[in-house]
Amino acid sequence: MGTSVQVTPLCGVYNENPLSYLVSIDGFNFLIDCGWNDSFDPSLLLPLSRVASTIDAVLLSHSDTLHLGALPYAMKKLGLSAPVYATEPVFRLGLLTMYDHYLSRKQISDFDLFTLDDIDTAFQNVTRLTYSQNFHLPGKGEGIVIAPHVGGHLLGGTVWKITKDGEEIIYAVDFNHRNERHLNKTVLENFVRPAVLITDAYNALSNQPSRRQRDQEFLDAIQNTLRANGNVLLPVDTAGRVMELLLILEQYWEQHHLTYPIFFLTYVSSSTVDYVKSFLEWMSDAIAKSFEHTRDNAFLLKHVTLLINKSELEKVPEGPKVVLASMASLEAGFSHDIFVEWAPDAKNLVLFTERGQFGTRARMLQSDPPPKAVKVTLSKRVPLVGEELAAYEEEQEKIKKEEALKATLVKEEESNSLVTDISKADLMIIDGHTQVDAAGLRGEAYRDVLIDGFGPPSSVAPMFPFYDHSSEWDDFGEVINPDDYVIKDEDMDMGFMPVGGDLDGKLDEGTASLMLDTTPSKVVSSELTVQVKCSLVYMDFEGRSDGRSIKSILARVAPLKLVLVHGSAEATEHLKQHCLKNVCPHVYAPQIEETIDVTSDLCAYKGRLSEKLMSNVLFKKLGDYEIAWIDTEIEKTAGGMLSSLPRSTVAPPHKSVLVGDLKMADFKQFLAGKGIQVEFAGGALRCGEYVTLRKVGGASQKGGAATIQQIVIEGPVCEEYYKIREHLFSQFYSL
């Protein structure tokens, strides 16, 4: 049978919850995405906790919390210890996203689900891959190849392709078929007939206006508010879709010479933009070409000021301004505090560019009609003073003393245990002195003898331990272990890693000082009701394909089996019924922790080409490959392996096979170079006076197997006909 494939959703099916899916391929368990919501609800991770210890590898597709937010917590408390794979931008920007979320939560609560150290530890396990890079998994995953491809949603966003024994499993969620200012469109359409496609139904019911219309409405709404002396708040993510918004505003301000200030406010805004500047090769072709010609980096933002503290914004003179602040959910972060201040003023505008996560304040404000008032909790971390500070310091001193006492007791226990072991060792008399048998010490795994103050028992001579490590030698010299001299990539990365977890030292001083701040403090909270008088507008800048495009792409890819995840129940069922009628007969939409078997119906066998057979094979060069025609007999060996042997009888003749891909435009130029008059007419290539060439057949048919394109040569049998046919055959490789 084919490669065994099972899919088990752990979160994010029939709803808009975070994404997390278990995909087992021949017993090798992939965790694809490890998402969490902005509320960091531990109950969402219960299914993951039951399988975390069995995970063999983790694949991350995007850099936001919905796709990787639970990674630090899972590695700290759920037993997840598998290697992680992601693209460089997903790794770098995902790290900053988690920093921003942690600092935002820590400023308003005693957040203890994970720490900055936990974030650093989780991301140190990430292996970074480039687009289209085939990575062969080692060990248990031998034979499995993973490769990230362009997703088009976020910078470094990934469509994962997993290959085993020639069968492809594609994981494509949150993809975008449109080219944008800073991102190329997805390459999902380039995959044809994969064995399994796992995709989402998030936008199955939505329709989008044209990009030009959307952008114009977006800029008009902002400009009208500013001209009316109002402020504009855009609640955004930390390092994802906000990059597209920054480019739109930067280019529009530059073209129209606007002077209204724009601020990008997150705890890691400076570090985020610094990283993004170095990721030009991951961006759109337009940005890459612009940099080649002008050497101007698109993210050298001249009209956007980067802030990492709200106090810096408060120092700005009064007047209309645009602020892009995290978090997009309005549950925490700077956007929450600014909304509370600006919402009561009817001149202001809160512009949402993505749907709020379910159950969040942003989602509530996007409802129709929106609420006229909302209850909010204002929390603030303030330093301890007076009696509270004294009590805190007294408690910390008590804890230090307890830890020191515990360490002393442990040390004494180890010392007593060591003396007991030595007294039990075999003693022998040499030159009137009592010594410990060296073999006895070796048998105790080379235990070092360390005695405080050199006050040993009377039966043991005071000395430092010494072991004679004799080396092995052969005819070529001393035998060494080559692995002892290999410098691993991760060791080199660790060598350059500064304190604080920033892997390239790009963390700005303000953010670093905030992370390292250990000033004793407490959280002070108050509740109030905010009257929502400002304008509330939602415009779709999520960077996802809409329903019509999703259906078109799925029909083009035509997977053998389709698994639908992540989307409302209505959207999931709608897309499922459409795909059953128009894409493929095997469409699945599993529930949480429901395992579905999507093993291919194809039969795959592993065989071996014998040396006797290969010694008689004649290969022909085909580009970077060599091809040959083989006539063989298959037999099963004693070990159960299939082996190909030379035929015992003479092989019957076979028709010539022409291998290659001919482009008619190239062949037209070839014939013109031979002095033959050629032209395109009616979709065919007319050669000379009588001969016509045309291509028939398609590369593939919807719902069916791939078909072979044919080139038909028409015309009377004459010298010109044979001459053109000979030229045509010369463009192919004949077997």
XYZ file of C-alpha atoms in Angstrom:
735
model
C 0.000 0.000 0.000
C 0.999 3.671 -0.204
C 2.522 5.900 2.438
C 0.449 5.783 5.634
C -0.943 9.238 6.509
C -3.185 10.137 9.455
C -4.388 13.629 10.386
C -5.580 14.561 13.890
C -6.668 18.151 14.626
C -5.610 19.335 18.083
C -7.102 22.819 17.778
C -8.678 24.976 15.109
C -11.433 23.038 13.305
C -15.057 24.116 12.837
C -14.080 27.392 14.539
C -11.539 30.201 14.344
C -9.386 29.018 17.237
C -5.577 28.757 16.888
C -4.096 26.222 14.494
C -2.451 22.991 15.661
C -2.543 19.646 13.832
C -0.922 16.252 14.283
C 0.082 14.611 10.998
C 1.526 11.088 11.184
C 3.418 9.770 8.161
C 4.486 6.135 8.445
C 4.636 6.492 12.229
C 6.583 9.784 12.203
C 4.562 12.451 14.049
C 4.579 16.033 12.784
C 3.048 18.850 14.801
C 2.173 21.404 12.141
C 1.725 24.789 13.790
C 1.515 25.288 17.537
C -0.841 28.226 17.922
C -2.456 30.027 20.832
C -4.850 32.954 21.077
C -4.156 36.401 22.539
C -5.935 35.365 25.751
C -3.479 32.477 26.313
C -6.218 30.109 27.424
C -4.567 26.850 28.677
C -7.748 24.839 28.088
C -7.164 25.114 24.330
C -3.948 23.109 24.730
C -5.424 20.048 26.467
C -5.449 17.938 23.254
C -1.833 18.955 22.591
C -0.785 18.032 26.133
C -1.909 14.442 25.530
C 0.370 13.940 22.515
C 3.210 16.449 23.046
C 5.688 13.802 24.214
C 5.119 11.737 21.045
C 5.911 14.570 18.599
C 8.953 13.945 16.379
C 9.123 17.302 14.560
C 7.359 20.672 14.589
C 6.667 22.712 11.442
C 5.745 26.407 11.792
C 3.998 28.155 8.916
C 3.619 31.783 10.087
C 5.071 34.134 12.682
C 1.902 35.177 14.545
C 0.500 33.741 17.774
C -2.248 31.815 15.988
C 0.457 29.619 14.466
C 3.287 29.532 17.037
C 2.063 31.215 20.225
C 1.973 28.008 22.311
C 5.512 26.862 21.472
C 7.260 28.214 24.631
C 4.523 26.896 26.934
C 4.423 23.490 25.239
C 8.173 23.055 25.581
C 8.177 24.248 29.177
C 5.176 22.407 30.621
C 3.726 19.927 28.111
C 6.824 17.861 27.395
C 7.335 18.968 23.793
C 11.009 18.471 22.939
C 11.040 17.823 19.190
C 13.154 19.812 16.708
C 11.380 22.767 15.113
C 11.568 23.850 11.455
C 10.669 27.258 10.030
C 11.883 29.896 7.609
C 14.255 32.599 8.815
C 11.600 35.385 8.969
C 9.148 33.135 10.824
C 11.880 32.355 13.342
C 13.069 35.943 13.846
C 9.704 37.716 13.724
C 8.004 34.958 15.711
C 10.551 35.481 18.471
C 9.828 39.227 18.551
C 6.084 38.582 18.496
C 6.349 36.421 21.592
C 8.546 39.040 23.300
C 5.919 41.701 22.604
C 3.072 39.559 23.908
C 4.962 38.632 27.059
C 5.921 42.252 27.854
C 2.374 43.438 27.147
C 0.913 40.847 29.502
C 3.563 41.385 32.163
C 2.731 45.094 32.358
C -0.891 44.428 33.317
C -0.782 41.119 35.226
C 1.411 38.629 37.054
C 1.793 36.584 33.877
C 3.508 33.270 34.649
C 2.585 30.853 31.836
C 6.049 31.342 30.351
C 9.005 33.691 30.687
C 11.449 35.383 28.344
C 13.903 32.570 29.056
C 11.255 30.032 28.024
C 10.775 31.915 24.744
C 14.524 31.915 24.092
C 14.808 28.217 24.915
C 11.942 27.301 22.573
C 13.318 29.266 19.637
C 16.861 27.968 20.073
C 15.523 24.614 18.840
C 14.467 26.064 15.473
C 16.202 24.920 12.284
C 15.868 27.641 9.642
C 15.163 26.723 6.028
C 14.951 28.748 2.819
C 12.123 28.595 0.308
C 12.144 25.437 -1.852
C 14.967 23.917 0.215
C 14.575 20.143 0.459
C 15.531 19.043 3.969
C 15.985 15.309 4.554
C 14.951 14.367 8.064
C 17.464 12.240 9.981
C 16.969 9.242 12.250
C 13.379 8.095 12.626
C 12.332 10.424 9.806
C 14.735 8.933 7.254
C 13.140 8.963 3.826
C 10.925 11.975 4.597
C 11.723 15.284 2.900
C 10.238 18.619 3.994
C 10.351 21.864 2.018
C 8.868 25.328 2.714
C 7.293 27.266 -0.155
C 5.878 30.780 -0.512
C 2.586 31.276 1.345
C 2.014 34.956 0.532
C 0.268 35.854 3.827
C 3.105 36.972 6.114
C 6.802 37.575 5.598
C 8.375 34.117 5.465
C 4.913 32.510 5.560
C 5.025 28.929 4.409
C 3.180 26.296 2.438
C 4.784 23.065 3.657
C 5.427 20.159 1.313
C 6.196 16.792 2.917
C 7.372 14.044 0.576
C 7.693 10.328 1.322
C 8.233 7.649 -1.328
C 7.209 10.050 -4.085
C 3.890 11.025 -2.471
C 3.309 14.657 -1.521
C 1.421 15.938 1.511
C 0.772 19.688 1.237
C -0.122 21.879 4.227
C -1.410 25.251 3.012
C -3.342 27.514 5.386
C -3.729 31.297 5.248
C -2.293 31.549 1.735
C -2.690 34.552 -0.543
C -2.984 34.395 -4.338
C -2.415 38.140 -4.780
C 0.914 39.903 -5.166
C 1.270 42.643 -2.584
C 3.639 45.524 -2.003
C 6.051 43.500 0.112
C 5.105 39.886 -0.650
C 4.859 37.623 -3.675
C 1.768 35.496 -4.133
C 1.632 31.858 -3.047
C 3.007 29.045 -5.193
C 0.256 26.636 -4.130
C -1.134 26.601 -7.679
C 2.121 25.043 -8.904
C 1.402 21.780 -7.090
C -0.598 19.298 -9.147
C -2.390 16.209 -7.822
C -0.742 15.874 -4.380
C -1.740 12.790 -2.417
C -3.112 14.922 0.445
C -3.841 18.639 0.742
C -4.566 20.148 4.164
C -6.033 23.635 3.864
C -8.351 26.012 5.706
C -11.879 27.300 5.149
C -11.364 30.578 7.018
C -12.303 32.812 4.081
C -14.563 30.398 2.193
C -17.600 32.714 2.520
C -15.884 36.074 2.034
C -15.462 38.179 -1.076
C -12.882 40.912 -1.485
C -12.924 44.134 -3.500
C -10.089 44.939 -5.849
C -6.807 45.889 -4.224
C -6.890 49.380 -5.737
C -10.403 50.054 -4.445
C -9.567 48.713 -0.989
C -6.376 50.758 -0.674
C -8.103 53.941 -1.794
C -10.944 53.523 0.709
C -8.372 52.840 3.429
C -6.362 55.987 2.690
C -9.465 58.152 2.238
C -10.812 57.105 5.648
C -7.516 58.008 7.319
C -7.049 61.288 5.482
C -10.622 62.474 6.137
C -10.184 61.859 9.862
C -6.865 63.707 9.979
C -8.276 66.684 8.082
C -11.098 66.843 10.636
C -8.437 67.179 13.353
C -8.999 63.618 14.584
C -6.618 60.797 15.494
C -6.459 57.387 13.823
C -5.721 54.175 15.757
C -4.872 50.983 13.873
C -4.721 47.962 16.213
C -2.145 45.704 14.520
C -0.076 42.597 15.081
C 3.555 42.830 16.133
C 5.441 41.854 12.990
C 2.991 40.444 10.451
C 0.423 42.267 8.337
C 1.520 45.572 9.851
C 4.451 45.553 7.387
C 2.061 45.939 4.436
C 0.226 48.774 6.205
C 3.470 50.612 6.930
C 4.459 50.454 3.262
C 1.052 51.722 2.112
C 1.195 54.709 4.460
C 4.880 55.418 3.761
C 4.394 55.471 -0.011
C 1.203 57.556 0.146
C 2.756 60.120 2.500
C 5.802 60.359 0.221
C 3.754 60.798 -2.957
C 1.374 63.413 -1.500
C 3.898 65.199 0.747
C 1.764 64.805 3.863
C 3.109 65.970 7.219
C 0.777 64.233 9.674
C 2.914 62.135 12.041
C 2.739 58.328 11.902
C 3.832 56.205 14.856
C 4.492 52.464 15.058
C 4.185 51.538 18.739
C 5.123 48.096 20.085
C 7.643 46.951 22.670
C 9.870 45.681 19.838
C 9.071 48.082 16.975
C 12.682 49.155 16.359
C 13.969 45.584 16.403
C 11.145 44.443 14.121
C 11.903 46.996 11.413
C 15.647 46.329 11.693
C 15.065 42.635 11.036
C 12.638 43.297 8.196
C 15.212 45.497 6.444
C 17.490 42.448 6.192
C 14.808 40.195 4.662
C 14.619 41.735 1.186
C 15.246 38.367 -0.492
C 12.026 37.084 1.124
C 9.938 39.958 -0.224
C 8.255 40.732 -3.513
C 10.091 40.885 -6.820
C 9.210 44.586 -7.079
C 11.047 45.415 -3.848
C 14.052 43.306 -4.862
C 14.303 45.011 -8.278
C 13.913 48.449 -6.735
C 16.769 47.728 -4.352
C 18.974 46.473 -7.210
C 18.492 49.680 -9.192
C 18.339 52.367 -6.501
C 19.898 50.609 -3.470
C 17.045 52.080 -1.404
C 15.553 49.754 1.183
C 11.757 49.893 1.103
C 11.654 49.776 4.913
C 13.852 52.818 5.454
C 10.759 54.539 6.804
C 11.054 58.322 6.490
C 7.521 59.200 7.599
C 7.026 56.604 10.361
C 8.429 57.071 13.860
C 9.188 53.927 15.837
C 8.216 53.962 19.520
C 8.620 51.325 22.230
C 6.911 53.145 25.096
C 3.610 54.959 25.426
C 5.287 57.734 27.404
C 7.126 58.706 24.213
C 3.782 59.093 22.436
C 2.452 61.275 25.244
C 5.332 63.705 24.687
C 4.211 64.326 21.090
C 2.524 67.742 20.619
C -1.253 67.773 20.354
C -2.621 67.361 16.856
C -3.944 64.744 14.428
C -1.802 61.648 14.165
C -1.833 58.009 13.023
C -0.788 55.321 15.490
C -0.274 51.649 14.638
C -0.157 49.839 17.983
C -0.207 46.230 19.144
C -2.289 44.167 19.963
C -4.871 43.710 17.214
C -7.305 42.069 19.655
C -7.417 45.139 21.972
C -7.129 42.716 24.907
C -3.748 44.046 26.026
C -0.859 46.137 24.793
C -0.645 49.752 23.777
C -3.688 49.597 21.477
C -5.893 48.811 24.499
C -4.762 51.880 26.442
C -4.960 54.225 23.445
C -8.448 52.994 22.601
C -9.636 53.829 26.127
C -8.306 57.383 25.722
C -9.502 58.063 22.182
C -12.841 56.217 22.010
C -14.944 58.970 23.720
C -13.982 61.545 21.050
C -16.239 61.481 17.970
C -13.493 62.985 15.785
C -11.253 59.938 16.175
C -11.206 56.753 14.105
C -10.382 53.177 15.125
C -9.586 51.316 11.907
C -9.475 47.510 12.119
C -7.544 45.792 9.330
C -8.224 42.191 10.377
C -11.034 40.279 12.017
C -10.658 40.183 15.770
C -10.152 36.804 17.387
C -13.345 35.246 18.669
C -14.396 36.560 22.097
C -12.028 39.545 22.075
C -12.860 43.227 22.443
C -11.886 43.871 18.814
C -14.392 41.275 17.587
C -17.103 42.832 19.749
C -16.452 46.299 18.337
C -16.603 44.926 14.778
C -20.152 43.670 15.266
C -23.034 45.364 13.517
C -24.181 47.517 15.205
C -21.198 48.079 17.511
C -21.755 48.647 21.237
C -22.146 52.218 22.460
C -20.200 51.507 25.624
C -17.721 48.847 26.758
C -16.387 47.887 30.156
C -12.609 47.766 30.360
C -10.039 47.037 33.021
C -7.132 49.448 33.194
C -4.072 47.828 34.719
C -0.681 49.335 35.338
C 2.538 48.069 36.910
C 3.981 50.464 39.488
C 7.146 50.190 41.633
C 6.820 49.102 45.243
C 7.477 51.790 47.858
C 7.459 52.150 51.616
C 6.165 49.240 53.704
C 5.362 47.131 50.620
C 8.932 47.424 49.382
C 10.326 46.570 52.835
C 8.045 43.534 53.104
C 9.071 42.387 49.628
C 12.790 42.709 50.401
C 12.312 40.836 53.684
C 10.540 38.028 51.847
C 13.275 37.837 49.214
C 15.964 37.724 51.908
C 14.125 34.886 53.615
C 13.927 32.962 50.352
C 17.665 33.440 49.736
C 18.517 32.109 53.206
C 16.307 29.066 52.691
C 17.937 28.348 49.337
C 21.434 28.734 50.854
C 20.556 26.371 53.712
C 19.158 23.844 51.271
C 22.305 24.017 49.134
C 24.493 23.481 52.230
C 22.513 20.399 53.266
C 22.793 18.939 49.796
C 26.541 19.539 49.769
C 26.963 17.849 53.158
C 24.935 14.840 52.020
C 27.108 14.473 48.923
C 30.297 14.759 51.019
C 29.095 12.114 53.511
C 28.118 9.806 50.678
C 31.557 10.237 49.091
C 33.415 9.390 52.314
C 31.227 6.325 52.808
C 32.030 5.109 49.291
C 35.757 5.587 49.842
C 35.714 3.721 53.152
C 34.045 0.791 51.442
C 36.671 0.633 48.693
C 39.377 -2.052 48.741
C 42.493 -0.792 50.590
C 46.048 -2.018 50.062
C 49.376 -1.322 51.783
C 52.183 0.055 49.619
C 55.441 1.147 51.266
C 53.699 1.344 54.613
C 50.856 3.648 53.385
C 47.225 2.777 53.039
C 45.837 3.648 49.568
C 42.621 3.158 47.708
C 42.663 0.550 44.964
C 42.678 2.482 41.684
C 40.449 -0.095 40.077
C 37.868 0.590 42.761
C 37.811 4.273 41.890
C 37.551 3.478 38.198
C 34.627 1.218 38.943
C 32.872 4.196 40.560
C 32.869 6.039 37.250
C 35.993 8.111 38.014
C 34.391 9.850 41.029
C 36.499 12.863 42.023
C 37.668 13.058 45.652
C 37.245 16.646 46.919
C 37.721 17.143 50.637
C 37.175 20.548 52.208
C 40.290 21.813 53.930
C 42.254 18.665 53.048
C 41.043 16.955 56.230
C 40.678 13.373 54.977
C 40.056 10.252 57.039
C 43.245 8.840 58.527
C 43.225 5.863 56.179
C 43.358 7.899 52.971
C 46.305 9.965 51.785
C 45.352 13.559 50.801
C 45.796 13.989 47.053
C 43.950 15.144 43.971
C 42.514 12.318 41.851
C 44.553 11.289 38.838
C 43.492 8.953 36.031
C 45.775 7.708 33.285
C 43.754 7.989 30.062
C 45.769 5.822 27.707
C 45.202 6.412 23.994
C 44.579 3.781 21.358
C 46.980 3.588 18.425
C 46.901 1.890 15.054
C 49.178 1.781 12.001
C 48.352 5.399 11.156
C 48.776 6.903 14.628
C 46.464 7.780 17.511
C 42.820 6.810 17.054
C 40.517 9.832 17.374
C 36.782 10.426 17.263
C 36.077 12.840 14.354
C 32.859 14.048 16.041
C 34.982 15.639 18.786
C 36.386 18.090 16.218
C 33.173 19.033 14.392
C 31.791 22.521 15.104
C 28.031 22.253 14.869
C 25.980 25.131 13.459
C 23.904 25.439 16.595
C 27.078 25.656 18.686
C 28.305 28.525 16.532
C 24.958 30.301 16.936
C 25.149 29.860 20.697
C 28.657 31.297 20.688
C 27.421 34.560 19.240
C 24.250 34.749 21.339
C 24.230 37.713 23.708
C 22.450 37.773 27.038
C 18.706 38.266 26.659
C 18.130 35.831 23.827
C 18.453 38.242 20.898
C 20.283 36.105 18.406
C 21.783 38.911 16.333
C 22.108 41.677 18.877
C 19.414 43.705 17.112
C 17.277 44.248 20.195
C 17.212 47.970 20.890
C 18.454 49.247 24.239
C 15.025 50.381 25.421
C 13.460 46.956 24.901
C 16.466 45.191 26.407
C 16.369 47.368 29.529
C 12.657 46.666 29.917
C 13.292 42.931 29.674
C 16.097 43.057 32.230
C 14.233 45.360 34.630
C 14.005 43.655 38.044
C 12.605 46.590 40.009
C 10.091 45.314 42.617
C 6.614 46.238 41.399
C 2.924 45.403 41.594
C -0.094 45.615 39.304
C -2.784 48.190 40.078
C -6.142 47.715 38.307
C -9.332 49.725 37.960
C -12.538 49.133 36.020
C -14.407 51.748 34.037
C -16.983 52.075 31.307
C -15.822 53.676 28.064
C -18.349 55.493 25.880
C -17.604 54.556 22.265
C -18.255 57.708 20.254
C -15.386 57.404 17.785
C -15.819 55.935 14.307
C -15.253 52.179 13.970
C -14.316 50.823 10.537
C -13.215 47.361 9.390
C -11.312 46.830 6.127
C -9.864 43.516 5.033
C -6.058 43.703 4.954
C -5.591 40.160 6.267
C -3.717 39.004 3.178
C -5.732 35.820 2.629
C -7.392 34.527 -0.530
C -11.159 34.996 -0.649
C -13.749 32.267 -1.203
C -13.877 32.493 -4.986
C -10.093 32.305 -5.316
C -9.826 29.412 -2.848
C -12.282 27.337 -4.887
C -10.457 28.116 -8.118
C -7.055 27.198 -6.669
C -8.308 23.938 -5.161
C -9.803 22.920 -8.502
C -6.499 23.646 -10.194
C -4.424 21.713 -7.633
C -6.924 18.811 -7.719
C -5.607 16.801 -4.737
C -6.401 13.125 -4.443
C -7.619 13.722 -0.879
C -8.531 16.998 0.802
C -8.643 17.835 4.531
C -10.389 21.058 5.622
C -9.464 22.817 8.880
C -9.715 26.239 10.560
C -12.901 28.044 9.713
C -16.365 28.557 11.079
C -18.733 25.592 10.925
C -20.733 27.315 8.191
C -17.657 28.098 6.075
C -16.222 24.605 6.532
C -19.411 22.836 5.480
C -19.892 25.181 2.520
C -16.398 24.540 1.185
C -16.682 20.802 1.855
C -19.826 20.461 -0.227
C -18.345 22.537 -3.040
C -15.163 20.450 -3.139
C -17.079 17.157 -3.138
C -18.845 18.289 -6.308
C -16.035 20.077 -8.104
C -12.588 19.119 -6.745
C -12.270 15.513 -5.551
C -14.484 12.750 -4.089
C -12.471 12.409 -0.876
C -13.017 15.498 1.308
C -12.661 15.356 5.092
C -13.447 17.868 7.850
C -12.492 16.134 11.124
C -13.396 17.236 14.655
C -10.915 17.915 17.470
C -8.865 14.771 18.292
C -10.642 12.821 15.545
C -8.046 10.867 13.571
C -8.734 10.369 9.883
C -6.790 8.018 7.651
C -5.894 9.639 4.335
C -3.455 6.974 3.209
C -3.066 6.948 -0.555
C -4.851 4.247 -2.526
C -1.771 3.873 -4.707
C 0.591 0.951 -4.157
C 4.264 1.785 -3.765
C 7.076 -0.743 -3.630
C 10.770 -0.366 -2.984
C 13.054 -2.201 -5.358
C 16.740 -2.566 -6.090
C 18.392 -2.388 -9.474
C 20.983 -5.159 -9.612
C 24.530 -4.408 -10.696
C 24.244 -6.985 -13.478
C 21.266 -5.114 -14.916
C 22.792 -1.634 -14.602
C 26.052 -2.688 -16.271
C 24.194 -3.092 -19.592
C 22.103 0.090 -19.433
C 22.956 2.962 -21.796
C 22.140 6.392 -20.358
C 21.473 9.547 -22.356
C 21.978 13.061 -21.038
C 18.760 15.061 -20.507
C 19.602 18.472 -19.102
C 20.894 17.863 -15.581
C 19.669 14.257 -15.634
C 20.481 10.987 -17.359
C 17.703 8.746 -18.667
C 17.548 5.243 -20.076
C 15.042 2.593 -21.176
C 15.139 -0.562 -19.068
C 13.658 -3.992 -19.818
C 13.778 -6.100 -16.676
C 12.285 -8.931 -14.684
C 11.231 -8.444 -11.056
C 11.743 -11.054 -8.393
C 11.509 -11.062 -4.590
C 14.723 -11.777 -2.715
C 15.041 -13.821 0.466
C 14.851 -10.633 2.550
C 11.557 -9.616 0.934
C 13.134 -6.844 -1.189
C 12.157 -6.585 -4.851
C 15.116 -6.896 -7.201
C 15.341 -6.013 -10.905
C 17.295 -8.514 -13.019
C 18.141 -8.697 -16.728
C 15.507 -10.437 -18.834
C 16.010 -14.145 -19.369
C 14.647 -13.782 -22.913
C 15.210 -11.212 -25.633
C 13.187 -8.057 -24.960
C 10.617 -7.218 -27.651
C 11.196 -3.969 -29.552
C 9.405 -0.849 -28.290
C 8.262 2.310 -29.978
C 10.570 5.273 -29.769
C 9.795 7.606 -26.902
C 10.510 11.312 -27.324
C 11.273 13.046 -24.033
C 11.274 16.816 -23.554
C 9.139 19.932 -23.445
C 9.003 21.918 -26.668
C 7.967 25.558 -26.664
C 6.514 26.549 -30.013
C 7.983 30.057 -29.803
C 11.476 28.605 -29.364
C 10.949 26.159 -32.229
C 9.795 29.042 -34.447
C 13.101 30.817 -33.851
C 14.996 27.579 -34.494
C 13.323 27.062 -37.877
C 13.834 30.716 -38.816
C 17.528 30.222 -38.122
C 17.478 27.316 -40.585
C 16.087 29.590 -43.298
C 12.507 28.297 -43.131
C 9.677 30.825 -43.287
C 7.477 30.392 -40.167
C 4.577 32.268 -38.566
C 1.803 31.727 -36.002
C -1.690 31.537 -37.439
C -4.864 30.420 -35.674
C -2.987 28.958 -32.706
C -0.763 26.831 -34.978
C 2.745 27.240 -36.351
C 2.838 27.394 -40.152
C 6.157 26.169 -41.541
C 6.945 26.893 -45.160
C 4.078 26.640 -47.623
C 2.409 23.356 -46.697
C 3.317 22.133 -43.152
C 1.496 23.084 -39.931
C 2.403 22.230 -36.315
C -0.031 22.451 -33.412
C -0.138 21.293 -29.782
C -3.133 19.270 -28.624
C -4.096 17.936 -25.176
C -3.687 19.566 -21.749
C -1.158 19.171 -19.006
C -3.893 17.865 -16.731
C -7.641 17.460 -16.573
C -9.756 18.378 -13.559
C -10.459 15.331 -11.467
C -8.432 13.057 -13.722
C -4.908 11.866 -14.219
C -2.275 13.878 -16.014
C -2.348 13.659 -19.812
C 0.485 13.874 -22.335
C 0.702 16.868 -24.643
C 1.043 15.944 -28.300
C 2.445 17.860 -31.231
C 0.616 17.165 -34.464
C 2.407 17.783 -37.767
C 0.057 18.227 -40.709
C 0.756 18.590 -44.376
C 1.328 16.672 -47.619
C 4.128 14.093 -47.684
C 6.949 15.922 -49.440
C 10.576 16.858 -48.954
C 9.620 19.889 -46.871
C 7.462 17.705 -44.585
C 10.319 15.284 -43.831
C 12.787 18.119 -43.356
C 10.605 19.878 -40.757
C 9.826 16.570 -39.027
C 13.545 15.880 -38.723
C 14.064 19.318 -37.176
C 11.171 18.632 -34.799
C 12.598 15.291 -33.650
C 15.954 16.954 -33.031
C 14.369 18.996 -30.242
C 13.649 15.859 -28.182
C 15.578 13.025 -26.578
C 14.799 9.662 -28.158
C 14.700 6.406 -26.156
